[in-house]
Amino acid sequence: MVEQGLVRAAQSGDRDALITLLREIEGQVYKTAFYILHNEQDALDASQEALIRIYTKIGSYEEKAQFKTWVQRIVTNICIDKFRKTKPTVSIDEHEMIFKDKQDVEREVLSGYLAEDIREAIDQLPEHHRTVIVLRYLQDFSYNEIADSLDLPLNTVKSYLFRARQQLQNRLQEYQKGGVSG
């Protein structure tokens, strides 16, 4: 949680406060970008663009909304613009699996498949559903914070989340029955 005093100092032109502020939020900005775009390079680009925009627009931030929702609105809009400009691509990352205990191998493998199934299911959601899922479950935003971040009515956010959860449940039904798609 960013301290409001730090935000005010950054707004008043304190360069050190602004740099500290940007360092405090850069991890969350990247995390949001990555979960929306699902591509490391695109997420890094979007994060950098968002941090630059925050740097240049800090003076326009008004305390009507929480600072974190203002930041999330910026990064989400940048990601949505980037997503619209490029068709999504599927990247296959190779990960080396190291197991300390042979008895945990099966659990680790199944856990990896579940995580991959969930990522793939989220990737297949429409952009507005994916965005609310990311903000709610990966960034731990409240419904009101999501509504503020995306400039949507609260009932629309609730509707998007409901539909997104339904779509995820349908896509993950095979896994819930005990099967593995990988």
Short mmCIF file of N, CA and C in Angstrom, two decimals:
data_model
loop_
_atom_site.label_atom_id
_atom_site.label_comp_id
_atom_site.label_asym_id
_atom_site.label_seq_id
_atom_site.Cartn_x
_atom_site.Cartn_y
_atom_site.Cartn_z
N MET A 1 0.85 -1.19 0.00
CA MET A 1 0.00 0.00 0.00
C MET A 1 0.89 1.24 0.00
N VAL A 2 0.64 2.12 -0.94
CA VAL A 2 1.45 3.31 -1.09
C VAL A 2 0.94 4.38 -0.12
N GLU A 3 1.87 5.02 0.54
CA GLU A 3 1.55 6.06 1.51
C GLU A 3 1.12 7.34 0.78
N GLN A 4 0.00 7.92 1.20
CA GLN A 4 -0.52 9.13 0.54
C GLN A 4 0.46 10.28 0.63
N GLY A 5 1.23 10.35 1.72
CA GLY A 5 2.22 11.42 1.86
C GLY A 5 3.27 11.35 0.76
N LEU A 6 3.64 10.13 0.38
CA LEU A 6 4.61 9.94 -0.69
C LEU A 6 4.02 10.41 -2.02
N VAL A 7 2.75 10.11 -2.25
CA VAL A 7 2.07 10.54 -3.48
C VAL A 7 2.02 12.07 -3.53
N ARG A 8 1.65 12.69 -2.42
CA ARG A 8 1.57 14.16 -2.38
C ARG A 8 2.94 14.80 -2.61
N ALA A 9 3.97 14.21 -2.01
CA ALA A 9 5.32 14.74 -2.20
C ALA A 9 5.73 14.63 -3.67
N ALA A 10 5.41 13.50 -4.30
CA ALA A 10 5.73 13.31 -5.71
C ALA A 10 4.98 14.32 -6.57
N GLN A 11 3.73 14.57 -6.22
CA GLN A 11 2.93 15.54 -6.98
C GLN A 11 3.47 16.96 -6.83
N SER A 12 4.07 17.26 -5.68
CA SER A 12 4.58 18.62 -5.46
C SER A 12 5.95 18.83 -6.08
N GLY A 13 6.47 17.81 -6.77
CA GLY A 13 7.73 17.98 -7.49
C GLY A 13 8.94 17.36 -6.82
N ASP A 14 8.75 16.65 -5.72
CA ASP A 14 9.87 15.98 -5.05
C ASP A 14 10.30 14.79 -5.89
N ARG A 15 11.44 14.94 -6.58
CA ARG A 15 11.92 13.92 -7.51
C ARG A 15 12.23 12.60 -6.79
N ASP A 16 12.85 12.67 -5.63
CA ASP A 16 13.17 11.46 -4.87
C ASP A 16 11.90 10.71 -4.46
N ALA A 17 10.88 11.45 -4.07
CA ALA A 17 9.60 10.83 -3.70
C ALA A 17 8.97 10.15 -4.91
N LEU A 18 9.06 10.80 -6.06
CA LEU A 18 8.50 10.23 -7.28
C LEU A 18 9.23 8.94 -7.66
N ILE A 19 10.54 8.94 -7.56
CA ILE A 19 11.31 7.73 -7.87
C ILE A 19 10.98 6.62 -6.89
N THR A 20 10.88 6.94 -5.61
CA THR A 20 10.50 5.94 -4.59
C THR A 20 9.12 5.39 -4.88
N LEU A 21 8.21 6.26 -5.23
CA LEU A 21 6.83 5.86 -5.54
C LEU A 21 6.81 4.90 -6.72
N LEU A 22 7.51 5.24 -7.78
CA LEU A 22 7.55 4.38 -8.96
C LEU A 22 8.17 3.03 -8.64
N ARG A 23 9.19 3.02 -7.82
CA ARG A 23 9.81 1.74 -7.43
C ARG A 23 8.85 0.89 -6.61
N GLU A 24 8.04 1.53 -5.78
CA GLU A 24 7.08 0.79 -4.95
C GLU A 24 5.98 0.14 -5.77
N ILE A 25 5.59 0.76 -6.86
CA ILE A 25 4.46 0.25 -7.64
C ILE A 25 4.86 -0.58 -8.84
N GLU A 26 6.15 -0.58 -9.22
CA GLU A 26 6.53 -1.24 -10.47
C GLU A 26 6.24 -2.73 -10.48
N GLY A 27 6.35 -3.41 -9.35
CA GLY A 27 6.05 -4.85 -9.29
C GLY A 27 4.58 -5.13 -9.57
N GLN A 28 3.71 -4.36 -8.96
CA GLN A 28 2.27 -4.54 -9.18
C GLN A 28 1.88 -4.18 -10.60
N VAL A 29 2.50 -3.15 -11.15
CA VAL A 29 2.22 -2.74 -12.53
C VAL A 29 2.60 -3.88 -13.48
N TYR A 30 3.79 -4.44 -13.28
CA TYR A 30 4.24 -5.55 -14.14
C TYR A 30 3.32 -6.76 -13.98
N LYS A 31 2.97 -7.08 -12.75
CA LYS A 31 2.12 -8.25 -12.48
C LYS A 31 0.78 -8.12 -13.22
N THR A 32 0.18 -6.97 -13.15
CA THR A 32 -1.08 -6.75 -13.87
C THR A 32 -0.87 -6.88 -15.37
N ALA A 33 0.16 -6.26 -15.89
CA ALA A 33 0.43 -6.31 -17.32
C ALA A 33 0.68 -7.75 -17.77
N PHE A 34 1.43 -8.49 -17.00
CA PHE A 34 1.74 -9.86 -17.39
C PHE A 34 0.48 -10.73 -17.39
N TYR A 35 -0.35 -10.60 -16.36
CA TYR A 35 -1.55 -11.43 -16.30
C TYR A 35 -2.57 -11.06 -17.37
N ILE A 36 -2.54 -9.83 -17.84
CA ILE A 36 -3.46 -9.46 -18.92
C ILE A 36 -2.89 -9.88 -20.27
N LEU A 37 -1.61 -9.66 -20.47
CA LEU A 37 -1.00 -9.90 -21.79
C LEU A 37 -0.39 -11.29 -21.95
N HIS A 38 -0.02 -11.93 -20.86
CA HIS A 38 0.57 -13.28 -20.87
C HIS A 38 1.78 -13.41 -21.78
N ASN A 39 2.57 -12.36 -21.80
CA ASN A 39 3.79 -12.38 -22.59
C ASN A 39 4.77 -11.46 -21.86
N GLU A 40 5.93 -12.02 -21.51
CA GLU A 40 6.88 -11.27 -20.69
C GLU A 40 7.33 -9.98 -21.36
N GLN A 41 7.69 -10.04 -22.64
CA GLN A 41 8.18 -8.85 -23.32
C GLN A 41 7.10 -7.78 -23.44
N ASP A 42 5.89 -8.21 -23.80
CA ASP A 42 4.78 -7.25 -23.90
C ASP A 42 4.48 -6.64 -22.53
N ALA A 43 4.54 -7.47 -21.48
CA ALA A 43 4.28 -6.98 -20.13
C ALA A 43 5.35 -5.98 -19.70
N LEU A 44 6.60 -6.25 -20.05
CA LEU A 44 7.67 -5.30 -19.72
C LEU A 44 7.46 -3.98 -20.46
N ASP A 45 7.09 -4.07 -21.74
CA ASP A 45 6.83 -2.86 -22.53
C ASP A 45 5.67 -2.07 -21.95
N ALA A 46 4.58 -2.77 -21.64
CA ALA A 46 3.40 -2.11 -21.09
C ALA A 46 3.70 -1.51 -19.72
N SER A 47 4.47 -2.21 -18.90
CA SER A 47 4.85 -1.70 -17.58
C SER A 47 5.66 -0.42 -17.70
N GLN A 48 6.62 -0.45 -18.60
CA GLN A 48 7.46 0.74 -18.80
C GLN A 48 6.62 1.91 -19.28
N GLU A 49 5.74 1.64 -20.23
CA GLU A 49 4.86 2.70 -20.74
C GLU A 49 3.97 3.25 -19.62
N ALA A 50 3.44 2.35 -18.78
CA ALA A 50 2.58 2.77 -17.68
C ALA A 50 3.36 3.61 -16.67
N LEU A 51 4.56 3.19 -16.33
CA LEU A 51 5.37 3.95 -15.36
C LEU A 51 5.74 5.33 -15.91
N ILE A 52 6.01 5.40 -17.20
CA ILE A 52 6.30 6.69 -17.82
C ILE A 52 5.06 7.58 -17.77
N ARG A 53 3.92 6.99 -18.07
CA ARG A 53 2.67 7.77 -18.03
C ARG A 53 2.37 8.24 -16.62
N ILE A 54 2.60 7.39 -15.63
CA ILE A 54 2.39 7.79 -14.23
C ILE A 54 3.36 8.92 -13.87
N TYR A 55 4.60 8.80 -14.30
CA TYR A 55 5.63 9.81 -14.06
C TYR A 55 5.19 11.16 -14.62
N THR A 56 4.68 11.14 -15.85
CA THR A 56 4.31 12.41 -16.49
C THR A 56 2.94 12.94 -16.06
N LYS A 57 2.08 12.06 -15.58
CA LYS A 57 0.71 12.47 -15.24
C LYS A 57 0.44 12.53 -13.74
N ILE A 58 1.47 12.35 -12.90
CA ILE A 58 1.25 12.33 -11.45
C ILE A 58 0.55 13.60 -10.97
N GLY A 59 0.83 14.70 -11.63
CA GLY A 59 0.20 15.96 -11.25
C GLY A 59 -1.30 15.98 -11.49
N SER A 60 -1.79 15.13 -12.39
CA SER A 60 -3.23 15.11 -12.69
C SER A 60 -4.01 14.16 -11.78
N TYR A 61 -3.27 13.38 -10.95
CA TYR A 61 -3.97 12.47 -10.03
C TYR A 61 -4.71 13.28 -8.98
N GLU A 62 -5.99 12.97 -8.82
CA GLU A 62 -6.80 13.60 -7.80
C GLU A 62 -7.20 12.53 -6.80
N GLU A 63 -7.32 12.88 -5.58
CA GLU A 63 -7.59 11.90 -4.53
C GLU A 63 -9.05 11.46 -4.49
N LYS A 64 -9.76 11.62 -5.60
CA LYS A 64 -11.14 11.13 -5.68
C LYS A 64 -11.15 9.61 -5.62
N ALA A 65 -10.17 8.99 -6.25
CA ALA A 65 -10.03 7.53 -6.25
C ALA A 65 -8.74 7.19 -5.51
N GLN A 66 -8.63 5.94 -5.07
CA GLN A 66 -7.40 5.50 -4.45
C GLN A 66 -6.28 5.55 -5.48
N PHE A 67 -5.07 5.78 -5.01
CA PHE A 67 -3.92 5.85 -5.91
C PHE A 67 -3.76 4.54 -6.67
N LYS A 68 -3.93 3.40 -5.98
CA LYS A 68 -3.73 2.12 -6.65
C LYS A 68 -4.75 1.89 -7.76
N THR A 69 -5.97 2.38 -7.60
CA THR A 69 -6.95 2.21 -8.68
C THR A 69 -6.62 3.12 -9.86
N TRP A 70 -6.09 4.30 -9.57
CA TRP A 70 -5.66 5.20 -10.64
C TRP A 70 -4.53 4.55 -11.44
N VAL A 71 -3.57 3.96 -10.74
CA VAL A 71 -2.45 3.28 -11.39
C VAL A 71 -2.95 2.10 -12.21
N GLN A 72 -3.85 1.29 -11.63
CA GLN A 72 -4.35 0.11 -12.33
C GLN A 72 -5.15 0.50 -13.56
N ARG A 73 -5.84 1.61 -13.51
CA ARG A 73 -6.57 2.08 -14.69
C ARG A 73 -5.60 2.39 -15.82
N ILE A 74 -4.50 3.04 -15.47
CA ILE A 74 -3.50 3.38 -16.48
C ILE A 74 -2.92 2.11 -17.10
N VAL A 75 -2.44 1.19 -16.28
CA VAL A 75 -1.80 -0.01 -16.81
C VAL A 75 -2.81 -0.89 -17.57
N THR A 76 -4.01 -0.99 -17.08
CA THR A 76 -5.03 -1.79 -17.75
C THR A 76 -5.37 -1.21 -19.11
N ASN A 77 -5.52 0.10 -19.20
CA ASN A 77 -5.82 0.73 -20.48
C ASN A 77 -4.68 0.54 -21.48
N ILE A 78 -3.46 0.64 -21.02
CA ILE A 78 -2.31 0.42 -21.90
C ILE A 78 -2.31 -1.02 -22.40
N CYS A 79 -2.58 -1.97 -21.50
CA CYS A 79 -2.61 -3.39 -21.90
C CYS A 79 -3.73 -3.67 -22.89
N ILE A 80 -4.88 -3.09 -22.64
CA ILE A 80 -6.01 -3.29 -23.55
C ILE A 80 -5.68 -2.72 -24.93
N ASP A 81 -5.07 -1.54 -24.96
CA ASP A 81 -4.65 -0.96 -26.25
C ASP A 81 -3.64 -1.85 -26.95
N LYS A 82 -2.67 -2.34 -26.21
CA LYS A 82 -1.64 -3.22 -26.77
C LYS A 82 -2.27 -4.52 -27.27
N PHE A 83 -3.22 -5.06 -26.51
CA PHE A 83 -3.90 -6.29 -26.88
C PHE A 83 -4.69 -6.11 -28.16
N ARG A 84 -5.33 -4.97 -28.30
CA ARG A 84 -6.12 -4.70 -29.50
C ARG A 84 -5.24 -4.53 -30.74
N LYS A 85 -4.05 -3.99 -30.55
CA LYS A 85 -3.15 -3.75 -31.68
C LYS A 85 -2.51 -5.03 -32.21
N THR A 86 -2.31 -5.98 -31.33
CA THR A 86 -1.68 -7.24 -31.75
C THR A 86 -2.58 -8.40 -31.42
N LYS A 87 -2.59 -9.36 -32.28
CA LYS A 87 -3.35 -10.56 -31.99
C LYS A 87 -2.59 -11.34 -30.94
N PRO A 88 -3.31 -11.93 -29.99
CA PRO A 88 -2.61 -12.66 -28.95
C PRO A 88 -1.88 -13.88 -29.51
N THR A 89 -0.70 -14.12 -28.97
CA THR A 89 0.08 -15.28 -29.38
C THR A 89 0.28 -16.17 -28.17
N VAL A 90 0.42 -17.43 -28.44
CA VAL A 90 0.64 -18.38 -27.37
C VAL A 90 2.14 -18.64 -27.29
N SER A 91 2.70 -18.41 -26.11
CA SER A 91 4.12 -18.69 -25.95
C SER A 91 4.27 -19.93 -25.08
N ILE A 92 5.17 -20.78 -25.49
CA ILE A 92 5.40 -22.00 -24.73
C ILE A 92 6.76 -21.84 -24.06
N ASP A 93 6.72 -21.70 -22.76
CA ASP A 93 7.96 -21.57 -22.00
C ASP A 93 8.39 -22.94 -21.51
N GLU A 94 9.65 -23.21 -21.65
CA GLU A 94 10.18 -24.47 -21.14
C GLU A 94 10.69 -24.22 -19.73
N HIS A 95 10.22 -25.03 -18.81
CA HIS A 95 10.63 -24.91 -17.42
C HIS A 95 11.27 -26.21 -16.98
N GLU A 96 12.39 -26.08 -16.33
CA GLU A 96 13.05 -27.26 -15.78
C GLU A 96 12.43 -27.54 -14.42
N MET A 97 11.98 -28.77 -14.23
CA MET A 97 11.35 -29.14 -12.97
C MET A 97 12.36 -29.89 -12.10
N ILE A 98 12.55 -29.39 -10.91
CA ILE A 98 13.47 -30.03 -9.98
C ILE A 98 12.65 -30.47 -8.77
N PHE A 99 12.74 -31.74 -8.43
CA PHE A 99 11.97 -32.28 -7.31
C PHE A 99 12.92 -32.71 -6.20
N LYS A 100 12.59 -32.31 -4.99
CA LYS A 100 13.43 -32.66 -3.86
C LYS A 100 13.05 -34.02 -3.29
N ASP A 101 11.80 -34.39 -3.38
CA ASP A 101 11.32 -35.64 -2.81
C ASP A 101 10.55 -36.39 -3.90
N LYS A 102 10.97 -37.59 -4.20
CA LYS A 102 10.35 -38.35 -5.29
C LYS A 102 8.86 -38.58 -5.05
N GLN A 103 8.42 -38.60 -3.81
CA GLN A 103 7.00 -38.82 -3.52
C GLN A 103 6.16 -37.61 -3.92
N ASP A 104 6.79 -36.46 -4.02
CA ASP A 104 6.07 -35.25 -4.39
C ASP A 104 6.00 -35.04 -5.90
N VAL A 105 6.64 -35.89 -6.68
CA VAL A 105 6.70 -35.72 -8.12
C VAL A 105 5.31 -35.68 -8.73
N GLU A 106 4.46 -36.63 -8.40
CA GLU A 106 3.12 -36.68 -8.99
C GLU A 106 2.33 -35.42 -8.64
N ARG A 107 2.40 -35.02 -7.39
CA ARG A 107 1.68 -33.82 -6.96
C ARG A 107 2.20 -32.58 -7.70
N GLU A 108 3.52 -32.47 -7.86
CA GLU A 108 4.12 -31.34 -8.56
C GLU A 108 3.69 -31.32 -10.03
N VAL A 109 3.69 -32.47 -10.66
CA VAL A 109 3.29 -32.55 -12.07
C VAL A 109 1.82 -32.16 -12.22
N LEU A 110 0.95 -32.72 -11.38
CA LEU A 110 -0.47 -32.38 -11.47
C LEU A 110 -0.71 -30.91 -11.16
N SER A 111 0.02 -30.37 -10.20
CA SER A 111 -0.10 -28.96 -9.87
C SER A 111 0.31 -28.09 -11.06
N GLY A 112 1.37 -28.51 -11.75
CA GLY A 112 1.81 -27.78 -12.94
C GLY A 112 0.77 -27.80 -14.03
N TYR A 113 0.14 -28.96 -14.23
CA TYR A 113 -0.92 -29.06 -15.23
C TYR A 113 -2.10 -28.18 -14.86
N LEU A 114 -2.47 -28.17 -13.59
CA LEU A 114 -3.60 -27.34 -13.16
C LEU A 114 -3.29 -25.87 -13.41
N ALA A 115 -2.11 -25.42 -13.03
CA ALA A 115 -1.74 -24.01 -13.23
C ALA A 115 -1.78 -23.66 -14.72
N GLU A 116 -1.26 -24.55 -15.55
CA GLU A 116 -1.27 -24.31 -17.00
C GLU A 116 -2.70 -24.29 -17.54
N ASP A 117 -3.54 -25.22 -17.07
CA ASP A 117 -4.94 -25.25 -17.50
C ASP A 117 -5.65 -23.96 -17.12
N ILE A 118 -5.38 -23.47 -15.93
CA ILE A 118 -6.02 -22.22 -15.47
C ILE A 118 -5.53 -21.05 -16.32
N ARG A 119 -4.21 -20.97 -16.56
CA ARG A 119 -3.67 -19.89 -17.40
C ARG A 119 -4.30 -19.93 -18.80
N GLU A 120 -4.39 -21.12 -19.38
CA GLU A 120 -4.97 -21.25 -20.72
C GLU A 120 -6.44 -20.85 -20.72
N ALA A 121 -7.16 -21.26 -19.67
CA ALA A 121 -8.59 -20.90 -19.58
C ALA A 121 -8.75 -19.39 -19.45
N ILE A 122 -7.91 -18.75 -18.65
CA ILE A 122 -7.98 -17.29 -18.51
C ILE A 122 -7.63 -16.62 -19.83
N ASP A 123 -6.63 -17.15 -20.54
CA ASP A 123 -6.23 -16.59 -21.84
C ASP A 123 -7.38 -16.61 -22.85
N GLN A 124 -8.25 -17.60 -22.75
CA GLN A 124 -9.34 -17.76 -23.71
C GLN A 124 -10.54 -16.87 -23.40
N LEU A 125 -10.54 -16.24 -22.25
CA LEU A 125 -11.65 -15.36 -21.90
C LEU A 125 -11.62 -14.11 -22.77
N PRO A 126 -12.80 -13.53 -23.02
CA PRO A 126 -12.82 -12.22 -23.70
C PRO A 126 -12.03 -11.21 -22.86
N GLU A 127 -11.47 -10.24 -23.52
CA GLU A 127 -10.57 -9.28 -22.87
C GLU A 127 -11.18 -8.63 -21.62
N HIS A 128 -12.45 -8.22 -21.65
CA HIS A 128 -13.04 -7.56 -20.49
C HIS A 128 -13.24 -8.54 -19.33
N HIS A 129 -13.53 -9.80 -19.63
CA HIS A 129 -13.66 -10.80 -18.57
C HIS A 129 -12.29 -11.13 -17.98
N ARG A 130 -11.30 -11.26 -18.83
CA ARG A 130 -9.95 -11.58 -18.37
C ARG A 130 -9.44 -10.46 -17.45
N THR A 131 -9.70 -9.22 -17.82
CA THR A 131 -9.23 -8.08 -17.03
C THR A 131 -9.83 -8.07 -15.64
N VAL A 132 -11.14 -8.30 -15.52
CA VAL A 132 -11.75 -8.29 -14.19
C VAL A 132 -11.28 -9.48 -13.35
N ILE A 133 -11.05 -10.62 -13.98
CA ILE A 133 -10.52 -11.79 -13.25
C ILE A 133 -9.13 -11.48 -12.71
N VAL A 134 -8.29 -10.88 -13.54
CA VAL A 134 -6.93 -10.54 -13.11
C VAL A 134 -6.97 -9.57 -11.93
N LEU A 135 -7.77 -8.52 -12.06
CA LEU A 135 -7.83 -7.53 -10.98
C LEU A 135 -8.43 -8.11 -9.69
N ARG A 136 -9.45 -8.96 -9.82
CA ARG A 136 -10.11 -9.51 -8.63
C ARG A 136 -9.27 -10.58 -7.94
N TYR A 137 -8.81 -11.55 -8.69
CA TYR A 137 -8.20 -12.73 -8.08
C TYR A 137 -6.68 -12.71 -8.05
N LEU A 138 -6.06 -11.95 -8.92
CA LEU A 138 -4.60 -11.92 -8.91
C LEU A 138 -4.07 -10.64 -8.27
N GLN A 139 -4.84 -9.56 -8.35
CA GLN A 139 -4.44 -8.31 -7.71
C GLN A 139 -5.22 -8.04 -6.43
N ASP A 140 -6.21 -8.88 -6.14
CA ASP A 140 -7.00 -8.80 -4.90
C ASP A 140 -7.74 -7.47 -4.76
N PHE A 141 -8.26 -6.96 -5.87
CA PHE A 141 -9.05 -5.73 -5.84
C PHE A 141 -10.47 -6.05 -5.39
N SER A 142 -11.08 -5.10 -4.70
CA SER A 142 -12.50 -5.23 -4.36
C SER A 142 -13.32 -4.92 -5.61
N TYR A 143 -14.61 -5.24 -5.56
CA TYR A 143 -15.48 -4.94 -6.70
C TYR A 143 -15.47 -3.43 -6.99
N ASN A 144 -15.53 -2.62 -5.93
CA ASN A 144 -15.53 -1.17 -6.11
C ASN A 144 -14.23 -0.67 -6.72
N GLU A 145 -13.11 -1.25 -6.30
CA GLU A 145 -11.82 -0.84 -6.86
C GLU A 145 -11.72 -1.22 -8.34
N ILE A 146 -12.27 -2.36 -8.70
CA ILE A 146 -12.28 -2.76 -10.11
C ILE A 146 -13.13 -1.78 -10.91
N ALA A 147 -14.31 -1.46 -10.38
CA ALA A 147 -15.20 -0.51 -11.06
C ALA A 147 -14.50 0.83 -11.26
N ASP A 148 -13.80 1.31 -10.22
CA ASP A 148 -13.07 2.58 -10.35
C ASP A 148 -11.94 2.47 -11.36
N SER A 149 -11.19 1.36 -11.30
CA SER A 149 -10.04 1.19 -12.20
C SER A 149 -10.45 1.14 -13.66
N LEU A 150 -11.56 0.48 -13.94
CA LEU A 150 -11.99 0.29 -15.32
C LEU A 150 -13.05 1.28 -15.75
N ASP A 151 -13.44 2.16 -14.83
CA ASP A 151 -14.48 3.15 -15.10
C ASP A 151 -15.76 2.47 -15.58
N LEU A 152 -16.17 1.45 -14.82
CA LEU A 152 -17.39 0.69 -15.12
C LEU A 152 -18.35 0.79 -13.95
N PRO A 153 -19.65 0.64 -14.22
CA PRO A 153 -20.60 0.55 -13.12
C PRO A 153 -20.34 -0.73 -12.30
N LEU A 154 -20.63 -0.67 -11.02
CA LEU A 154 -20.39 -1.80 -10.13
C LEU A 154 -21.14 -3.05 -10.60
N ASN A 155 -22.37 -2.90 -11.04
CA ASN A 155 -23.14 -4.06 -11.51
C ASN A 155 -22.53 -4.69 -12.76
N THR A 156 -21.91 -3.89 -13.60
CA THR A 156 -21.24 -4.43 -14.78
C THR A 156 -20.04 -5.28 -14.36
N VAL A 157 -19.29 -4.80 -13.38
CA VAL A 157 -18.15 -5.56 -12.86
C VAL A 157 -18.64 -6.90 -12.30
N LYS A 158 -19.70 -6.86 -11.52
CA LYS A 158 -20.25 -8.09 -10.94
C LYS A 158 -20.70 -9.05 -12.04
N SER A 159 -21.34 -8.51 -13.06
CA SER A 159 -21.80 -9.33 -14.18
C SER A 159 -20.62 -9.95 -14.93
N TYR A 160 -19.59 -9.15 -15.21
CA TYR A 160 -18.40 -9.65 -15.90
C TYR A 160 -17.75 -10.77 -15.09
N LEU A 161 -17.63 -10.56 -13.78
CA LEU A 161 -17.01 -11.59 -12.93
C LEU A 161 -17.84 -12.86 -12.91
N PHE A 162 -19.15 -12.72 -12.83
CA PHE A 162 -20.02 -13.88 -12.82
C PHE A 162 -19.86 -14.67 -14.12
N ARG A 163 -19.92 -13.98 -15.24
CA ARG A 163 -19.79 -14.65 -16.54
C ARG A 163 -18.40 -15.24 -16.74
N ALA A 164 -17.38 -14.53 -16.29
CA ALA A 164 -16.01 -15.04 -16.42
C ALA A 164 -15.82 -16.30 -15.59
N ARG A 165 -16.36 -16.31 -14.38
CA ARG A 165 -16.26 -17.52 -13.53
C ARG A 165 -17.00 -18.69 -14.16
N GLN A 166 -18.16 -18.41 -14.76
CA GLN A 166 -18.90 -19.47 -15.46
C GLN A 166 -18.08 -20.04 -16.61
N GLN A 167 -17.49 -19.16 -17.40
CA GLN A 167 -16.69 -19.61 -18.54
C GLN A 167 -15.47 -20.40 -18.07
N LEU A 168 -14.83 -19.94 -17.01
CA LEU A 168 -13.68 -20.68 -16.47
C LEU A 168 -14.11 -22.05 -15.97
N GLN A 169 -15.23 -22.09 -15.29
CA GLN A 169 -15.71 -23.37 -14.76
C GLN A 169 -16.00 -24.34 -15.91
N ASN A 170 -16.62 -23.87 -16.95
CA ASN A 170 -16.91 -24.73 -18.11
C ASN A 170 -15.62 -25.23 -18.75
N ARG A 171 -14.65 -24.33 -18.88
CA ARG A 171 -13.38 -24.71 -19.52
C ARG A 171 -12.57 -25.67 -18.66
N LEU A 172 -12.73 -25.57 -17.36
CA LEU A 172 -11.94 -26.40 -16.45
C LEU A 172 -12.70 -27.65 -15.97
N GLN A 173 -13.86 -27.87 -16.52
CA GLN A 173 -14.69 -29.00 -16.10
C GLN A 173 -13.95 -30.34 -16.23
N GLU A 174 -13.19 -30.51 -17.28
CA GLU A 174 -12.44 -31.75 -17.47
C GLU A 174 -11.48 -31.96 -16.30
N TYR A 175 -10.84 -30.90 -15.88
CA TYR A 175 -9.91 -31.02 -14.76
C TYR A 175 -10.65 -31.35 -13.47
N GLN A 176 -11.81 -30.72 -13.27
CA GLN A 176 -12.58 -30.95 -12.05
C GLN A 176 -13.06 -32.39 -11.96
N LYS A 177 -13.23 -33.05 -13.10
CA LYS A 177 -13.63 -34.46 -13.10
C LYS A 177 -12.46 -35.39 -12.83
N GLY A 178 -11.28 -34.83 -12.68
CA GLY A 178 -10.11 -35.65 -12.36
C GLY A 178 -9.21 -35.90 -13.54
N GLY A 179 -9.53 -35.33 -14.68
CA GLY A 179 -8.70 -35.52 -15.87
C GLY A 179 -7.62 -34.48 -15.95
N VAL A 180 -6.68 -34.72 -16.78
CA VAL A 180 -5.59 -33.77 -17.01
C VAL A 180 -5.53 -33.52 -18.51
N SER A 181 -5.52 -32.26 -18.89
CA SER A 181 -5.54 -31.94 -20.32
C SER A 181 -4.14 -31.95 -20.92
N GLY A 182 -3.11 -31.86 -20.10
CA GLY A 182 -1.74 -31.78 -20.61
C GLY A 182 -1.28 -33.11 -20.96
#
